Short mmCIF file of C-alpha atoms in Angstrom, two decimals:
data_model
loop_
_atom_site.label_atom_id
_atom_site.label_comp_id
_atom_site.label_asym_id
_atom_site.label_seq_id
_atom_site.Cartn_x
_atom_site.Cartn_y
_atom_site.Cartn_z
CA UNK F 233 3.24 -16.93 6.55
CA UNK F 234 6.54 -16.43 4.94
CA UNK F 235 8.03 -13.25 3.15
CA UNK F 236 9.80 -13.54 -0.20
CA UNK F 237 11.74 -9.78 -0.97
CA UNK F 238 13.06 -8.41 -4.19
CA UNK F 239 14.29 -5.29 -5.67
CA UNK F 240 16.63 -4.98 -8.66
CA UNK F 241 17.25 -1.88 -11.01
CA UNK F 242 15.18 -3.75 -13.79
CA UNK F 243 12.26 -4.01 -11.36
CA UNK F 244 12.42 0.30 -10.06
CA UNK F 245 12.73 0.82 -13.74
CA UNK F 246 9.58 -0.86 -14.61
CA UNK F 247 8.22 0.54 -10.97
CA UNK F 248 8.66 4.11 -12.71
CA UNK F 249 7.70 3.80 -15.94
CA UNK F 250 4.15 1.94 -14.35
CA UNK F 251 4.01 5.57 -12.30
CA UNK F 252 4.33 7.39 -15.44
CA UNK F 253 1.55 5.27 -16.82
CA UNK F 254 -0.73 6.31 -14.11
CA UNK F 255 0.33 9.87 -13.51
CA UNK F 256 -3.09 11.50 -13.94
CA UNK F 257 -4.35 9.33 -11.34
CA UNK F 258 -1.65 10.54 -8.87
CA UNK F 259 -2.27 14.06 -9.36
CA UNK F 260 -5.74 13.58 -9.67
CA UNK F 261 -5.96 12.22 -5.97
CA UNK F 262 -3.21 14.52 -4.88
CA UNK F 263 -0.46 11.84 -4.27
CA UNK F 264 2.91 12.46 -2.96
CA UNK F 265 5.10 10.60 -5.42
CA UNK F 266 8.96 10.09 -4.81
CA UNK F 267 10.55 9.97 -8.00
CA UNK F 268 14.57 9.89 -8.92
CA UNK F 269 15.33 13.17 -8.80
CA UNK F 270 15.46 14.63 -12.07
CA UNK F 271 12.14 13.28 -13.22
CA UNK F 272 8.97 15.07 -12.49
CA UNK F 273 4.97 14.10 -12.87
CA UNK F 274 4.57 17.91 -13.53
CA UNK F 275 6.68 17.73 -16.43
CA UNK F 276 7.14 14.28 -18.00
CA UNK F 277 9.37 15.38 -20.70
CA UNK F 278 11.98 12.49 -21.22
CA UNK F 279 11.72 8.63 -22.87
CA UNK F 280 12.28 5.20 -21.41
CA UNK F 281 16.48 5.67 -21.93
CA UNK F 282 15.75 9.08 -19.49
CA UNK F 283 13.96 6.66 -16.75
CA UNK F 284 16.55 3.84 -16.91
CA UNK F 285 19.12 6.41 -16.61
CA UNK F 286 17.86 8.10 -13.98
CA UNK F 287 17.10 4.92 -11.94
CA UNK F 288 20.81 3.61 -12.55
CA UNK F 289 22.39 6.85 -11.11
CA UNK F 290 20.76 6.70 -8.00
CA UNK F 291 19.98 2.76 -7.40
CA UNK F 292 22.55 1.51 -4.70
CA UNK F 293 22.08 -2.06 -3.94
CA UNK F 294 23.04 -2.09 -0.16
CA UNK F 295 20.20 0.24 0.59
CA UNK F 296 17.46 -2.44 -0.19
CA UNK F 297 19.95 -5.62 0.92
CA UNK F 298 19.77 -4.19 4.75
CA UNK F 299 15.93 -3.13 4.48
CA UNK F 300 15.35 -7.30 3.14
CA UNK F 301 17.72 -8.64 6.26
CA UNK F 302 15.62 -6.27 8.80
CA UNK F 303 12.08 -7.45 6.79
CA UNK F 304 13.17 -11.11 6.83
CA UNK F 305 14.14 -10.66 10.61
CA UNK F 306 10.87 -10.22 11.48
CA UNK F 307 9.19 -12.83 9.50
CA UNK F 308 8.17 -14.71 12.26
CA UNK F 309 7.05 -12.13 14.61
CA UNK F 310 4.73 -11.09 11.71
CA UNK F 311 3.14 -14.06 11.19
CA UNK F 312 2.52 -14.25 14.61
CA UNK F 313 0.52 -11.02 14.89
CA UNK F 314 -1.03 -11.10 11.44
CA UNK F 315 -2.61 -14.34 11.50
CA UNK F 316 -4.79 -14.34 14.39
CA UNK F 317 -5.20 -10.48 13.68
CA UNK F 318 -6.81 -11.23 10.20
CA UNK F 319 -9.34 -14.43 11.47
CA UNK F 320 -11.29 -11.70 13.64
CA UNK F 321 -12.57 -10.65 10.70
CA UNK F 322 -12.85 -14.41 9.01
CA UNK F 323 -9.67 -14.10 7.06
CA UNK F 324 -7.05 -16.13 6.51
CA UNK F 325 -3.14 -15.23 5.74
CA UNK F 326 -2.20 -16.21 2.79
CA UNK F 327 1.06 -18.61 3.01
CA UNK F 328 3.18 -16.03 1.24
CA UNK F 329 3.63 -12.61 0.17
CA UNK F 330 6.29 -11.04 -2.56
CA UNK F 331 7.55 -7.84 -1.04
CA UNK F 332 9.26 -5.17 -3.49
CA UNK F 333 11.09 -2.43 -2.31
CA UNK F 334 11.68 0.04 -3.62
CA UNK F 335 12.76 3.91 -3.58
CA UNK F 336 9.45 5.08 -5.68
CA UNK F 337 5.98 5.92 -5.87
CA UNK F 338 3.47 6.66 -2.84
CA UNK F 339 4.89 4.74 -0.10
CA UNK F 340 3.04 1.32 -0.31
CA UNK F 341 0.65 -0.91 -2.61
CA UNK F 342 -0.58 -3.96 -3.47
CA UNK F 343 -1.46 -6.00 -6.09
CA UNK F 344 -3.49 -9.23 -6.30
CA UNK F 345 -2.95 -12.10 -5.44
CA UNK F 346 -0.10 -11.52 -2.76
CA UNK F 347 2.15 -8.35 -3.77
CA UNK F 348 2.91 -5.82 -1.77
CA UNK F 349 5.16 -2.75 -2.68
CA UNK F 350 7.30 -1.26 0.15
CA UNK F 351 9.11 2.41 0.17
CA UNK F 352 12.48 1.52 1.85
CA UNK F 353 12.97 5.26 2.83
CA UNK F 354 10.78 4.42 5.58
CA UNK F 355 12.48 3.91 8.85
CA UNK F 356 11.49 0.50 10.63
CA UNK F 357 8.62 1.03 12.52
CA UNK F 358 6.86 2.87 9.02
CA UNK F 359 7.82 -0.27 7.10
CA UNK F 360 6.05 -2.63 9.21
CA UNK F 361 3.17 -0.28 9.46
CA UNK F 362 2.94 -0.02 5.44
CA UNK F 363 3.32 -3.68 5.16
CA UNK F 364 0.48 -4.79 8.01
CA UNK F 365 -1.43 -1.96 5.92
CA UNK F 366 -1.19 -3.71 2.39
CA UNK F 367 -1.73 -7.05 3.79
CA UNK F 368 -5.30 -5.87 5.12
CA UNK F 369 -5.94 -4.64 1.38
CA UNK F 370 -4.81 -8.51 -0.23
CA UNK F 371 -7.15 -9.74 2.78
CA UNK F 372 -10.41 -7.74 1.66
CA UNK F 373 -9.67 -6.83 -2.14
CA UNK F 374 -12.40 -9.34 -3.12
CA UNK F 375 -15.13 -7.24 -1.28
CA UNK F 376 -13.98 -3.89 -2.35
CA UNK F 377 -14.04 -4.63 -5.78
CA UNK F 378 -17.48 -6.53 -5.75
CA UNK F 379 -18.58 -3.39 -4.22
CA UNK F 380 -16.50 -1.12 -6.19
CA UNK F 381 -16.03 1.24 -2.88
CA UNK F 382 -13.90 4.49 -4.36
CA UNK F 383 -10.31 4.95 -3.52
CA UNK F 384 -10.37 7.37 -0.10
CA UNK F 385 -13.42 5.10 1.49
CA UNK F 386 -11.74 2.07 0.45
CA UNK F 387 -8.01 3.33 2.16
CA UNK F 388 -10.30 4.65 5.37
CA UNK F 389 -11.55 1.19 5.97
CA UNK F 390 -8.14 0.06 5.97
CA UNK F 391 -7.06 2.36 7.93
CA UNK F 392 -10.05 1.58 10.85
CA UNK F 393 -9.09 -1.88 10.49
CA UNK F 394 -5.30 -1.59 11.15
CA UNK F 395 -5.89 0.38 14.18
CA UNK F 396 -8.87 -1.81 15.36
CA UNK F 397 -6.72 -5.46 14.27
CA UNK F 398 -3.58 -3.41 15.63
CA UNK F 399 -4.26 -1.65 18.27
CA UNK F 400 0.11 -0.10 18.62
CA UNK F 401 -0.26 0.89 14.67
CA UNK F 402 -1.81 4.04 13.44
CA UNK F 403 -1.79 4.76 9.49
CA UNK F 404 -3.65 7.84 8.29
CA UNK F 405 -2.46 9.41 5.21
CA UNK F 406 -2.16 12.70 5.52
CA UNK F 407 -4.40 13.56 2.02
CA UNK F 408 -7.17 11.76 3.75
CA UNK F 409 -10.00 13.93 3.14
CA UNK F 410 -12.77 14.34 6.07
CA UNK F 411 -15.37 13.38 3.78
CA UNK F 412 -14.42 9.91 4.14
CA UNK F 413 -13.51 9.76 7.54
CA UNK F 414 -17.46 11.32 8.27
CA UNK F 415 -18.77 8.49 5.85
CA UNK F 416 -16.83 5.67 6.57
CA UNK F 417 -16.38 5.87 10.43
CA UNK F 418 -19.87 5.54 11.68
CA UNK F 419 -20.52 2.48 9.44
CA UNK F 420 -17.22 0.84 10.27
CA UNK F 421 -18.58 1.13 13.84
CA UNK F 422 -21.90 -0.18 13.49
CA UNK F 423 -21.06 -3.19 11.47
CA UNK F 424 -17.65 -4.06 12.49
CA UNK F 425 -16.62 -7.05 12.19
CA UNK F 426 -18.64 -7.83 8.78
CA UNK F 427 -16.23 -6.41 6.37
CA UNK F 428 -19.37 -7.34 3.56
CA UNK F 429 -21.95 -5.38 5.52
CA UNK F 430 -19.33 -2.38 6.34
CA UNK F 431 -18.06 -2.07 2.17
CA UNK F 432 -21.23 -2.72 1.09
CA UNK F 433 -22.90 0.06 3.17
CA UNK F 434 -20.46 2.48 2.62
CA UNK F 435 -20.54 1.65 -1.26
CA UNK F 436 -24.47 2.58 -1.43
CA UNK F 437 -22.77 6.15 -0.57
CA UNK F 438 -21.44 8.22 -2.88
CA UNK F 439 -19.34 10.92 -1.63
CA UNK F 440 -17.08 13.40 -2.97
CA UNK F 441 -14.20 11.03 -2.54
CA UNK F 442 -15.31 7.92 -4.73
CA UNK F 443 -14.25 7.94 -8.07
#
């Protein structure tokens, strides 16, 4: 399982404009989202030149360049907890992943087939959490979409499985609301390790939390 890393002003430019696209999504799940600091979700009152600016005048290219050498450090260790983790629930690692960094958005995300978006303002110990986190996601996308399981149930599974897969990480956003921890835990329990039977079950539910 190997790690390829990238960051680059061009790519946190894009990173915040794709934020901007999605901005009633963020505040419509009541999101935390880092953004350079004089541009605002609230108040999106600026144009591409605004973004690019901002971005320039706070990117600093050593930040990312020691969070790559500490990721890339542990490339091996990862792939040695990951893999096995992932086949107790008939997975497979993929053979890579592209990690971004960057200073933006949420914290962490994914995107099919094998991206994975990192916060670097994490310390260590967060950034391996996020990334373990994201890699679950890539792992069981393909069930959560054929059972189009809503965001909070979906990011609740993930969360059970990380702390069943790995027992020394916990991840539990804090916006997690208890409605999906009451639906998703008992059937996570019962059906554990079928991640069909689990997403399917808690699909056929529709709480307060699914979009």
């Amino acid at each position: 399982m190997k790690i390829s890393i990238f960051y680059s002003k061009e790519n946190e430019t894009n990173n915040v404009k794709e934020i901007f696209k999605e901005k009633d999504w963020y505040l419509e799940h009541n999101y935390r989202v880092f953004l350079p600091n004089n541009l605002s979700l609230e108040n999106p009152t600026f144009d591409l030149t605004t973004i690019s600016q901002s971005v320039n005048d706070d990117y600093k290219e050593l930040d990312y360049q020691l969070i790559a050498e500490f990721l890339k450090s542990k490339e091996s260790w990862l792939s040695s907890i990951v893999e096995p983790a992932l086949k107790k629930i008939d997975k497979t690692a993929l053979d890579s992943y592209e990690v971004y960094l960057t200073k933006y958005g949420v914290g962490g995300g994914y995107e099919l087939p094998n991206k994975v978006g990192l916060d670097i303002k994490k310390d260590h110990d967060g950034l391996i959490k996020t990334l373990v986190h994201e890699i679950i996601h890539l792992s069981i996308e393909e069930e959560i979409a054929r059972n189009k399981v809503g965001h909070f149930h979906k990011e609740r599974v993930v969360d059970l499985l990380t702390q069943k897969l790995f027992p020394e990480i916990t991840k539990t956003p804090k916006n997690m609301p208890e409605e999906a921890k009451k639906v998703v835990d008992p059937i996570f329990n019962e059906y554990y390790p079928d991640i069909e039977k689990i997403l399917s079950n808690v699909s056929a539910i529709r709480g307060k939390s699914s979009p």
